[in-house]
Tab-separated table of C-alpha atoms and ligand atoms in Angstrom:
chain	number	residue	atom	x	y	z
A	1	UNK	CA	8.058	-22.797	-0.975
A	2	UNK	CA	5.941	-19.646	-0.478
A	3	UNK	CA	9.673	-17.602	-1.887
A	4	UNK	CA	8.868	-16.147	-5.138
A	5	UNK	CA	4.707	-15.507	-4.882
A	6	UNK	CA	3.422	-12.101	-5.534
A	7	UNK	CA	1.198	-9.771	-3.333
A	8	UNK	CA	-1.014	-7.040	-3.496
A	9	UNK	CA	0.005	-3.911	-2.941
A	10	UNK	CA	-2.158	-3.052	-0.747
A	11	UNK	CA	-6.196	-3.187	0.759
A	12	UNK	CA	-7.848	-1.679	-3.247
A	13	UNK	CA	-5.681	-4.250	-5.114
A	14	UNK	CA	-7.030	-6.602	-3.526
A	15	UNK	CA	-10.651	-5.556	-2.478
A	16	UNK	CA	-10.762	-4.694	-6.415
A	17	UNK	CA	-8.747	-7.985	-7.348
A	18	UNK	CA	-11.344	-10.077	-4.920
A	19	UNK	CA	-14.328	-8.438	-6.243
A	20	UNK	CA	-13.685	-8.780	-9.829
A	21	UNK	CA	-13.733	-12.745	-9.041
A	22	UNK	CA	-16.699	-12.866	-7.649
A	23	UNK	CA	-18.731	-10.235	-9.909
A	24	UNK	CA	-18.909	-11.842	-13.374
A	25	UNK	CA	-22.055	-13.505	-14.649
A	26	UNK	CA	-23.215	-14.804	-11.261
A	27	UNK	CA	-24.767	-11.138	-10.612
A	28	UNK	CA	-25.089	-9.919	-14.217
A	29	UNK	CA	-27.499	-13.245	-15.665
A	30	UNK	CA	-27.941	-15.529	-12.570
A	31	UNK	CA	-29.265	-13.157	-9.797
A	32	UNK	CA	-31.944	-11.390	-11.495
A	33	UNK	CA	-32.913	-14.315	-12.998
A	34	UNK	CA	-33.255	-16.437	-9.406
A	35	UNK	CA	-34.577	-13.043	-8.624
A	36	UNK	CA	-37.712	-12.926	-10.927
A	37	UNK	CA	-38.735	-16.412	-10.337
A	38	UNK	CA	-38.476	-16.445	-6.524
A	39	UNK	CA	-40.553	-14.064	-6.349
A	40	UNK	CA	-38.529	-10.388	-6.763
A	41	UNK	CA	-38.283	-8.708	-2.866
A	42	UNK	CA	-38.564	-11.654	-0.914
A	43	UNK	CA	-35.222	-12.737	-2.193
A	44	UNK	CA	-33.819	-9.954	-2.498
A	45	UNK	CA	-33.847	-9.657	0.937
A	46	UNK	CA	-33.059	-13.310	2.280
A	47	UNK	CA	-30.387	-13.306	0.204
A	48	UNK	CA	-28.968	-9.686	1.804
A	49	UNK	CA	-29.514	-11.212	4.940
A	50	UNK	CA	-27.491	-14.421	3.925
A	51	UNK	CA	-24.917	-12.585	2.071
A	52	UNK	CA	-23.711	-10.826	5.664
A	53	UNK	CA	-24.002	-13.592	7.956
A	54	UNK	CA	-22.964	-16.764	6.103
A	55	UNK	CA	-21.161	-14.910	2.938
A	56	UNK	CA	-18.884	-12.840	5.305
A	57	UNK	CA	-18.085	-15.042	7.906
A	58	UNK	CA	-16.969	-18.361	5.097
A	59	UNK	CA	-15.372	-14.947	2.872
A	60	UNK	CA	-13.483	-13.973	6.234
A	61	UNK	CA	-12.466	-17.865	6.778
A	62	UNK	CA	-11.306	-18.426	3.879
A	63	UNK	CA	-9.052	-15.106	3.012
A	64	UNK	CA	-7.805	-16.103	7.178
A	65	UNK	CA	-6.519	-19.377	5.864
A	66	UNK	CA	-4.633	-18.325	3.125
A	67	UNK	CA	-3.066	-15.579	4.850
A	68	UNK	CA	-2.406	-17.616	7.962
A	69	UNK	CA	-0.633	-20.432	5.930
A	70	UNK	CA	1.058	-18.344	3.472
A	71	UNK	CA	0.311	-20.930	0.722
A	72	UNK	CA	-2.684	-21.997	-1.944
A	73	UNK	CA	-5.479	-23.623	-1.197
A	74	UNK	CA	-3.872	-27.109	-1.433
A	75	UNK	CA	-0.998	-26.175	0.472
A	76	UNK	CA	-3.047	-24.263	3.522
A	77	UNK	CA	-5.263	-27.097	4.423
A	78	UNK	CA	-2.124	-29.612	4.765
A	79	UNK	CA	-0.331	-26.682	6.380
A	80	UNK	CA	-2.661	-26.431	8.831
A	81	UNK	CA	-3.957	-30.215	9.757
A	82	UNK	CA	-1.912	-32.620	7.813
A	83	UNK	CA	-5.429	-34.949	7.946
A	84	UNK	CA	-7.611	-31.863	6.134
A	85	UNK	CA	-4.607	-32.040	2.905
A	86	UNK	CA	-7.649	-33.869	1.197
A	87	UNK	CA	-10.005	-30.788	1.364
A	88	UNK	CA	-6.904	-28.463	-0.546
A	89	UNK	CA	-7.852	-31.360	-3.065
A	90	UNK	CA	-10.968	-31.009	-3.781
A	91	UNK	CA	-11.188	-27.474	-3.560
A	92	UNK	CA	-8.416	-27.650	-6.290
A	93	UNK	CA	-10.847	-29.724	-8.919
A	94	UNK	CA	-13.442	-27.362	-8.579
A	95	UNK	CA	-12.617	-24.074	-10.197
A	96	UNK	CA	-11.227	-26.103	-12.880
A	97	UNK	CA	-14.436	-27.880	-13.585
A	98	UNK	CA	-15.636	-24.557	-13.490
A	99	UNK	CA	-13.376	-22.493	-15.346
A	100	UNK	CA	-13.952	-24.591	-18.721
A	101	UNK	CA	-18.129	-23.856	-18.951
A	102	UNK	CA	-17.568	-20.260	-17.703
A	103	UNK	CA	-15.160	-19.609	-21.125
A	104	UNK	CA	-17.638	-21.096	-22.823
A	105	UNK	CA	-20.682	-18.793	-21.471
A	106	UNK	CA	-17.627	-15.979	-21.903
A	107	UNK	CA	-17.145	-16.610	-25.502
A	108	UNK	CA	-20.872	-16.589	-26.760
A	109	UNK	CA	-20.407	-12.634	-24.548
A	110	UNK	CA	-17.939	-12.090	-26.612
A	111	UNK	CA	-19.158	-13.227	-29.279
A	112	UNK	CA	-22.785	-10.862	-28.411
A	113	UNK	CA	-20.177	-7.839	-28.312
A	114	UNK	CA	-18.649	-8.422	-31.388
A	115	UNK	CA	-22.524	-8.507	-33.119
A	116	UNK	CA	-22.859	-5.226	-31.463
A	117	UNK	CA	-19.986	-3.742	-31.954
A	118	UNK	CA	-19.858	-4.510	-35.690
A	119	UNK	CA	-23.562	-3.664	-36.377
A	120	UNK	CA	-25.408	-6.951	-36.216
A	121	UNK	CA	-27.310	-5.613	-33.729
A	122	UNK	CA	-30.801	-6.266	-35.580
A	123	UNK	CA	-30.511	-10.056	-36.367
A	124	UNK	CA	-29.004	-10.480	-32.718
A	125	UNK	CA	-33.159	-9.426	-31.975
A	126	UNK	CA	-34.548	-12.646	-33.292
A	127	UNK	CA	-35.562	-15.243	-31.487
A	128	UNK	CA	-33.218	-18.088	-32.631
A	129	UNK	CA	-30.333	-16.181	-32.617
A	130	UNK	CA	-29.566	-17.487	-29.566
A	131	UNK	CA	-30.276	-21.097	-30.165
A	132	UNK	CA	-28.790	-20.936	-33.864
A	133	UNK	CA	-25.587	-19.513	-32.689
A	134	UNK	CA	-25.380	-21.644	-30.198
A	135	UNK	CA	-25.860	-25.008	-31.634
A	136	UNK	CA	-23.373	-24.791	-34.031
A	137	UNK	CA	-19.971	-26.565	-33.628
A	138	UNK	CA	-16.895	-24.427	-35.055
A	139	UNK	CA	-17.928	-20.822	-34.224
A	140	UNK	CA	-19.097	-21.391	-30.405
A	141	UNK	CA	-15.681	-22.858	-29.635
A	142	UNK	CA	-13.548	-19.815	-31.515
A	143	UNK	CA	-15.126	-17.270	-28.999
A	144	UNK	CA	-13.946	-19.643	-27.109
A	145	UNK	CA	-10.510	-19.881	-27.829
A	146	UNK	CA	-10.397	-15.818	-27.785
A	147	UNK	CA	-12.011	-15.700	-24.046
A	148	UNK	CA	-8.868	-18.243	-22.898
A	149	UNK	CA	-6.704	-16.431	-24.463
A	150	UNK	CA	-7.975	-12.999	-23.028
A	151	UNK	CA	-8.148	-14.442	-19.912
A	152	UNK	CA	-4.048	-16.374	-19.761
A	153	UNK	CA	-2.542	-13.484	-21.130
A	154	UNK	CA	-3.724	-11.820	-17.618
A	155	UNK	CA	-2.973	-14.703	-16.088
A	156	UNK	CA	1.299	-14.876	-17.551
A	157	UNK	CA	1.780	-11.749	-16.551
A	158	UNK	CA	1.807	-12.176	-13.056
A	159	UNK	CA	-0.172	-11.167	-9.495
A	160	UNK	CA	0.135	-7.868	-9.062
A	161	UNK	CA	0.515	-6.676	-12.811
A	162	UNK	CA	-2.001	-8.526	-14.364
A	163	UNK	CA	-4.622	-9.423	-12.315
A	164	UNK	CA	-4.287	-6.343	-9.981
A	165	UNK	CA	-4.061	-3.921	-12.936
A	166	UNK	CA	-7.105	-4.981	-15.029
A	167	UNK	CA	-8.867	-4.655	-11.966
A	168	UNK	CA	-8.636	-1.991	-10.983
A	169	UNK	CA	-9.655	-0.047	-14.208
A	170	UNK	CA	-11.892	-2.921	-14.407
A	171	UNK	CA	-14.063	-2.876	-11.399
A	172	UNK	CA	-15.051	1.309	-11.366
A	173	UNK	CA	-15.910	0.682	-14.788
A	174	UNK	CA	-18.457	-1.661	-14.228
A	175	UNK	CA	-20.171	-0.328	-11.235
A	176	UNK	CA	-20.405	3.430	-13.145
A	177	UNK	CA	-21.697	1.379	-16.274
A	178	UNK	CA	-24.411	-0.816	-14.274
A	179	UNK	CA	-25.150	2.016	-12.371
A	180	UNK	CA	-25.778	3.998	-15.616
A	181	UNK	CA	-27.496	1.439	-17.282
A	182	UNK	CA	-30.023	0.704	-14.658
A	183	UNK	CA	-31.222	4.386	-14.167
A	184	UNK	CA	-31.653	4.258	-17.643
A	185	UNK	CA	-33.381	0.957	-17.651
A	186	UNK	CA	-35.422	2.086	-14.990
A	187	UNK	CA	-37.653	5.639	-16.797
A	188	UNK	CA	-38.841	2.998	-19.423
A	189	UNK	CA	-42.465	3.154	-19.906
A	190	UNK	CA	-44.068	-0.103	-17.761
A	191	UNK	CA	-41.031	-0.294	-16.035
A	192	UNK	CA	-42.635	0.854	-12.890
A	193	UNK	CA	-43.907	-2.601	-11.995
A	194	UNK	CA	-40.807	-4.361	-12.634
A	195	UNK	CA	-39.430	-2.024	-9.851
A	196	UNK	CA	-41.760	-2.466	-7.562
A	197	UNK	CA	-42.074	-6.561	-7.873
A	198	UNK	CA	-37.877	-6.260	-7.565
A	199	UNK	CA	-38.089	-4.175	-4.284
A	200	UNK	CA	-41.115	-5.310	-3.301
A	201	UNK	CA	-40.580	-8.246	-0.485
A	202	UNK	CA	-43.718	-10.545	-0.455
A	203	UNK	CA	-44.467	-12.769	2.870
A	204	UNK	CA	-46.560	-14.762	0.334
A	205	UNK	CA	-43.860	-16.297	-2.303
A	206	UNK	CA	-41.440	-16.975	0.806
A	207	UNK	CA	-40.464	-21.128	0.917
A	208	UNK	CA	-38.024	-23.267	1.584
A	209	UNK	CA	-36.830	-22.786	-1.539
A	210	UNK	CA	-36.260	-19.102	-1.775
A	211	UNK	CA	-33.292	-19.986	1.229
A	212	UNK	CA	-32.096	-22.375	-0.616
A	213	UNK	CA	-31.781	-20.942	-4.221
A	214	UNK	CA	-30.627	-17.424	-2.718
A	215	UNK	CA	-27.586	-19.747	-0.586
A	216	UNK	CA	-26.632	-22.005	-3.096
A	217	UNK	CA	-26.573	-18.518	-5.672
A	218	UNK	CA	-24.291	-16.628	-2.879
A	219	UNK	CA	-21.574	-19.049	-2.897
A	220	UNK	CA	-20.865	-18.823	-6.703
A	221	UNK	CA	-21.148	-14.914	-6.369
A	222	UNK	CA	-19.048	-14.522	-3.831
A	223	UNK	CA	-16.560	-17.195	-5.397
A	224	UNK	CA	-16.121	-19.389	-2.278
A	225	UNK	CA	-15.454	-22.763	-1.283
A	226	UNK	CA	-13.253	-23.324	-3.924
A	227	UNK	CA	-9.881	-22.311	-2.633
A	228	UNK	CA	-9.899	-19.048	-4.641
A	229	UNK	CA	-10.249	-17.145	-1.934
A	230	UNK	CA	-7.820	-18.927	0.516
A	231	UNK	CA	-5.681	-18.279	-2.769
A	232	UNK	CA	-6.144	-14.512	-2.887
A	233	UNK	CA	-5.688	-14.315	1.353
A	234	UNK	CA	-2.162	-15.913	0.787
A	235	UNK	CA	-0.947	-13.060	-1.512
A	236	UNK	CA	-2.353	-10.326	1.158
A	237	UNK	CA	-0.030	-8.379	3.356
A	238	UNK	CA	-0.402	-9.060	7.248
A	239	UNK	CA	-1.162	-5.386	7.981
A	240	UNK	CA	-4.044	-5.770	5.668
A	241	UNK	CA	-7.617	-5.627	7.348
A	242	UNK	CA	-9.057	-8.871	6.524
A	243	UNK	CA	-12.452	-7.542	8.068
A	244	UNK	CA	-13.276	-4.283	6.231
A	245	UNK	CA	-11.804	-6.738	2.944
A	246	UNK	CA	-14.851	-8.777	2.998
A	247	UNK	CA	-17.097	-5.762	4.548
A	248	UNK	CA	-15.858	-4.063	0.471
A	249	UNK	CA	-15.998	-7.200	-1.485
A	250	UNK	CA	-19.605	-7.788	0.033
A	251	UNK	CA	-20.536	-4.434	-0.845
A	252	UNK	CA	-19.044	-4.177	-4.911
A	253	UNK	CA	-20.627	-8.597	-5.135
A	254	UNK	CA	-23.964	-7.642	-3.709
A	255	UNK	CA	-24.589	-4.068	-4.770
A	256	UNK	CA	-23.510	-5.000	-8.710
A	257	UNK	CA	-26.132	-7.945	-7.959
A	258	UNK	CA	-28.370	-5.462	-7.378
A	259	UNK	CA	-27.785	-3.100	-9.721
A	260	UNK	CA	-28.228	-6.002	-12.458
A	261	UNK	CA	-31.206	-7.013	-10.738
A	262	UNK	CA	-32.676	-3.105	-11.109
A	263	UNK	CA	-31.576	-3.061	-14.669
A	264	UNK	CA	-33.361	-6.454	-16.246
A	265	UNK	CA	-36.261	-7.296	-14.199
A	266	UNK	CA	-37.928	-3.723	-15.236
A	267	UNK	CA	-36.553	-3.947	-18.583
A	268	UNK	CA	-38.584	-7.068	-19.155
A	269	UNK	CA	-41.848	-5.828	-17.356
A	270	UNK	CA	-41.407	-2.901	-19.307
A	271	UNK	CA	-41.007	-5.000	-23.113
A	272	UNK	CA	-43.107	-8.096	-22.433
A	273	UNK	CA	-45.883	-5.660	-21.432
A	274	UNK	CA	-45.704	-6.822	-17.098
A	275	UNK	CA	-45.792	-10.549	-18.769
A	276	UNK	CA	-44.712	-12.527	-15.075
A	277	UNK	CA	-43.227	-15.539	-17.480
A	278	UNK	CA	-41.001	-13.899	-19.657
A	279	UNK	CA	-38.648	-13.481	-16.515
A	280	UNK	CA	-38.129	-17.213	-15.975
A	281	UNK	CA	-36.445	-17.880	-19.152
A	282	UNK	CA	-32.984	-18.564	-17.647
A	283	UNK	CA	-30.152	-18.503	-19.794
A	284	UNK	CA	-32.371	-16.700	-22.374
A	285	UNK	CA	-33.344	-13.463	-20.364
A	286	UNK	CA	-29.824	-12.178	-21.017
A	287	UNK	CA	-29.054	-13.118	-24.537
A	288	UNK	CA	-32.494	-13.209	-25.983
A	289	UNK	CA	-34.394	-10.402	-23.584
A	290	UNK	CA	-32.532	-7.676	-23.733
A	291	UNK	CA	-31.320	-7.407	-27.580
A	292	UNK	CA	-34.544	-6.885	-28.149
A	293	UNK	CA	-34.232	-4.291	-25.518
A	294	UNK	CA	-32.007	-2.233	-26.970
A	295	UNK	CA	-33.294	-2.504	-30.291
A	296	UNK	CA	-36.292	-0.537	-29.096
A	297	UNK	CA	-34.445	1.935	-26.865
A	298	UNK	CA	-32.687	5.340	-28.344
A	299	UNK	CA	-29.285	4.441	-28.708
A	300	UNK	CA	-29.728	1.018	-27.822
A	301	UNK	CA	-26.401	-0.443	-30.565
A	302	UNK	CA	-24.530	2.018	-27.614
A	303	UNK	CA	-26.198	0.426	-24.840
A	304	UNK	CA	-26.124	-2.878	-26.731
A	305	UNK	CA	-22.557	-2.629	-27.143
A	306	UNK	CA	-21.987	-0.773	-23.579
A	307	UNK	CA	-23.455	-3.622	-21.944
A	308	UNK	CA	-22.132	-6.700	-23.398
A	309	UNK	CA	-18.628	-4.889	-22.635
A	310	UNK	CA	-19.750	-4.728	-19.179
A	311	UNK	CA	-20.332	-9.103	-19.113
A	312	UNK	CA	-17.425	-9.614	-20.667
A	313	UNK	CA	-15.783	-7.422	-18.078
A	314	UNK	CA	-17.318	-9.121	-15.351
A	315	UNK	CA	-16.931	-12.568	-16.737
A	316	UNK	CA	-12.915	-11.934	-17.255
A	317	UNK	CA	-12.317	-10.768	-14.299
A	318	UNK	CA	-13.800	-14.211	-12.600
A	319	UNK	CA	-12.264	-16.439	-15.491
A	320	UNK	CA	-9.164	-14.537	-14.258
A	321	UNK	CA	-9.391	-15.006	-10.781
A	322	UNK	CA	-10.301	-18.735	-11.784
A	323	UNK	CA	-7.100	-19.967	-13.370
A	324	UNK	CA	-4.942	-17.774	-11.477
A	325	UNK	CA	-5.937	-20.361	-8.571
A	326	UNK	CA	-5.216	-23.599	-10.922
A	327	UNK	CA	-2.093	-21.607	-12.314
A	328	UNK	CA	-0.987	-21.190	-8.452
A	329	UNK	CA	-1.723	-24.902	-7.426
A	330	UNK	CA	1.045	-26.216	-10.025
A	331	UNK	CA	3.115	-23.872	-9.042
A	332	UNK	CA	3.109	-24.810	-5.631
A	333	UNK	CA	2.822	-28.638	-5.507
A	334	UNK	CA	4.445	-29.494	-9.146
A	335	UNK	CA	7.192	-26.746	-8.652
A	336	UNK	CA	5.916	-25.788	-12.346
A	337	UNK	CA	7.097	-21.792	-14.319
A	338	UNK	CA	3.998	-19.597	-14.661
A	339	UNK	CA	4.142	-20.575	-18.310
A	340	UNK	CA	3.840	-23.941	-18.499
A	341	UNK	CA	1.459	-24.009	-14.994
A	342	UNK	CA	-0.656	-21.459	-17.742
A	343	UNK	CA	-0.128	-23.784	-20.958
A	344	UNK	CA	-1.691	-27.127	-18.643
A	345	UNK	CA	-4.754	-25.441	-17.169
A	346	UNK	CA	-5.172	-24.594	-21.251
A	347	UNK	CA	-5.385	-28.003	-21.827
A	348	UNK	CA	-8.159	-28.739	-18.885
A	349	UNK	CA	-10.374	-25.842	-20.393
A	350	UNK	CA	-10.083	-27.763	-24.277
A	351	UNK	CA	-10.617	-31.463	-23.076
A	352	UNK	CA	-13.897	-30.137	-21.037
A	353	UNK	CA	-14.760	-26.635	-22.436
A	354	UNK	CA	-15.187	-28.086	-26.086
A	355	UNK	CA	-17.641	-31.049	-25.104
A	356	UNK	CA	-19.544	-28.388	-23.178
A	357	UNK	CA	-19.796	-26.201	-26.226
A	358	UNK	CA	-20.654	-29.007	-28.544
A	359	UNK	CA	-23.591	-30.143	-26.109
A	360	UNK	CA	-25.925	-27.117	-27.051
A	361	UNK	CA	-25.318	-28.139	-30.534
A	362	UNK	CA	-23.975	-31.447	-32.312
A	363	UNK	CA	-23.913	-32.921	-28.841
A	364	UNK	CA	-26.519	-32.350	-27.496
A	365	UNK	CA	-27.997	-35.966	-27.571
A	366	UNK	CA	-25.101	-36.901	-24.791
A	367	UNK	CA	-26.642	-37.018	-21.440
A	368	UNK	CA	-24.429	-37.777	-18.188
A	369	UNK	CA	-26.933	-37.662	-14.829
A	370	UNK	CA	-29.330	-36.479	-17.562
A	371	UNK	CA	-27.661	-33.659	-18.038
A	372	UNK	CA	-25.958	-31.813	-21.532
A	373	UNK	CA	-22.205	-31.295	-20.488
A	374	UNK	CA	-22.472	-27.342	-19.300
A	375	UNK	CA	-24.616	-28.339	-17.084
A	376	UNK	CA	-23.562	-31.365	-15.516
A	377	UNK	CA	-20.510	-29.642	-14.414
A	378	UNK	CA	-22.211	-26.823	-13.608
A	379	UNK	CA	-24.141	-28.719	-11.584
A	380	UNK	CA	-21.006	-31.126	-10.412
A	381	UNK	CA	-19.573	-27.920	-8.619
A	382	UNK	CA	-21.689	-25.458	-7.511
A	383	UNK	CA	-24.641	-28.308	-6.154
A	384	UNK	CA	-22.098	-31.374	-5.064
A	385	UNK	CA	-18.404	-30.240	-4.552
A	386	UNK	CA	-19.000	-26.656	-3.028
A	387	UNK	CA	-21.997	-27.011	-0.628
A	388	UNK	CA	-19.292	-30.400	0.552
A	389	UNK	CA	-16.441	-28.271	0.831
A	390	UNK	CA	-18.363	-25.559	3.090
A	391	UNK	CA	-19.517	-27.726	4.711
A	392	UNK	CA	-15.797	-29.330	5.786
A	393	UNK	CA	-15.030	-25.722	5.931
A	394	UNK	CA	-17.227	-24.897	8.786
A	395	UNK	CA	-15.573	-28.402	10.708
A	396	UNK	CA	-12.684	-27.408	10.039
A	397	UNK	CA	-12.920	-24.035	11.364
A	398	UNK	CA	-15.441	-24.555	13.850
A	399	UNK	CA	-14.038	-27.561	15.598
A	400	UNK	CA	-10.687	-28.706	14.638
A	401	UNK	CA	-8.032	-24.945	14.159
A	402	UNK	CA	-10.971	-23.554	16.039
A	403	UNK	CA	-12.054	-20.285	15.435
A	404	UNK	CA	-9.506	-18.678	17.302
A	405	UNK	CA	-7.192	-19.538	15.539
A	406	UNK	CA	-8.431	-17.565	12.793
A	407	UNK	CA	-9.856	-14.632	14.804
A	408	UNK	CA	-5.839	-14.144	15.896
A	409	UNK	CA	-4.827	-14.284	12.181
A	410	UNK	CA	-8.080	-11.095	11.273
A	411	UNK	CA	-6.534	-9.457	14.729
A	412	UNK	CA	-3.516	-9.272	13.168
A	413	UNK	CA	-4.473	-5.758	11.646
A	414	UNK	CA	-6.928	-3.930	14.089
A	415	UNK	CA	-10.159	-5.362	16.392
A	416	UNK	CA	-12.078	-8.063	14.442
A	417	UNK	CA	-15.623	-6.368	15.329
A	418	UNK	CA	-17.994	-8.904	14.113
A	419	UNK	CA	-16.045	-11.861	15.719
A	420	UNK	CA	-19.274	-13.091	17.616
A	421	UNK	CA	-21.298	-13.727	14.431
A	422	UNK	CA	-18.435	-15.135	13.067
A	423	UNK	CA	-18.252	-17.823	15.467
A	424	UNK	CA	-22.063	-18.489	15.730
A	425	UNK	CA	-22.070	-18.575	11.951
A	426	UNK	CA	-19.197	-20.774	11.519
A	427	UNK	CA	-20.030	-23.682	14.465
A	428	UNK	CA	-23.975	-23.874	14.446
A	429	UNK	CA	-26.173	-21.565	11.425
A	430	UNK	CA	-23.663	-22.182	8.594
A	431	UNK	CA	-23.810	-26.041	8.830
A	432	UNK	CA	-27.445	-26.702	9.269
A	433	UNK	CA	-27.848	-24.440	6.010
A	434	UNK	CA	-25.138	-26.156	4.290
A	435	UNK	CA	-26.895	-30.061	4.634
A	436	UNK	CA	-30.425	-28.392	3.707
A	437	UNK	CA	-28.961	-27.356	1.024
A	438	UNK	CA	-26.307	-30.033	-0.030
A	439	UNK	CA	-29.820	-32.335	0.554
A	440	UNK	CA	-31.946	-30.061	-1.869
A	441	UNK	CA	-30.205	-29.634	-4.625
A	442	UNK	CA	-29.011	-33.262	-5.014
A	443	UNK	CA	-32.628	-34.116	-4.461
A	444	UNK	CA	-33.278	-31.762	-7.444
A	445	UNK	CA	-29.911	-32.240	-9.156
A	446	UNK	CA	-31.576	-36.111	-9.865
A	447	UNK	CA	-35.272	-34.687	-10.738
A	448	UNK	CA	-37.138	-36.083	-7.521
A	449	UNK	CA	-38.004	-32.144	-6.015
A	450	UNK	CA	-36.791	-29.764	-8.130
A	451	UNK	CA	-35.650	-26.144	-6.487
B	501	LIG	N1	-18.337	-15.387	-8.543
B	501	LIG	C1	-18.765	-15.319	-10.350
B	501	LIG	C2	-19.706	-15.093	-10.708
B	501	LIG	O1	-20.394	-14.539	-9.620
B	501	LIG	C3	-18.241	-16.748	-11.476
B	501	LIG	C4	-17.280	-17.983	-10.724
B	501	LIG	C5	-17.607	-19.164	-10.095
B	501	LIG	C6	-15.896	-16.855	-10.367
B	501	LIG	C7	-17.084	-19.379	-9.305
B	501	LIG	C8	-14.975	-17.711	-9.720
B	501	LIG	C9	-15.490	-19.216	-9.394
B	501	LIG	O2	-20.865	-14.650	-11.603
């Protein structure tokens, strides 16, 4: 079954492709906004601690499962224990739910890049530009289709020729651009207050919600619990160190999120005169506030183009990994060719993406459980299905196949230094934390308790 599967040429290709999946809108848009909302420095600190414990253990487990089985997510669970085949199906559904709405947002980013590149940046700074654009029926759909087409082209070229090649170029560019813009922003007048807010942990701002928000962000940001890392692991050669790869991916993901915060939080302070409320805008923060920032900056149009190009590249590498995961499931399970699988995925994207896009405009009155389409898909995947998958993964690894079997897989390519940490997190720490996230996110999703 695993014949004709692509493979990564080595550690660098693997790390860049996995980091490409992890680094996306979650880092550039969601992380800074959450950091701002949940107390700046204290959120950052909690996030970092969770990354090196929880994130490390779950990502290692997923990559090791994938490589051990040599199959994408549906086959991998069945291969390791027949009773857990259902896990493959749940984790396969998650990327199918995320990809369509992710592409809608990717389309918005593409539109902003286009607006800046064609000299429309003056209009993009108006307060209503974002809402006027996203509520139109046709135009956002066209950008959504462009975004899906860009993703599909890379996936069609296959793993090593497509995903790996694109990631190898995109990721280093992304790192350089993020650092460049954040340094630029830090030197803006008034930005220093924001830098302080972002970097100094204020214990009085700590609460359970800080931990829960940081943990939810961790799932999303590291692309764990949706079969993506299992699929990538199945393409990984046995002599590449899983532990070192995970470390590098974490550095990439957390580093980019850190600099994204440093680029956005101080900028908002600088341009709102220190008004902390301006930090709480969510989606608006990136699309509404930053163009204003670019407008008053010297060379702002150039900065705007650079920034939205950066976000587009990051979003694309993530959407490529989502599509790749689904395509590889269709290839393995249904024996379909790559082209056919891609076509089916595009069909799913249209089916779920069109309502997500129209939900910001003419369909905004239609609600599922009180959510508009896009928010509903986001909630179901990130706040319900991903914690469930993560929890069952921990039980599966900790108590069914036992950590030992994955430790052996990791040790195929050298010693596993953080073995004890891995076992403790998988068996005890992670399951307890995940149950907490799950309860809180469901309560907050139904408006009983807001995180
Ligand atoms: N991890 C990506 C980000 O931070 C988002 C993503 C989620 C990518 C799920 C793939 C799968 O934006």
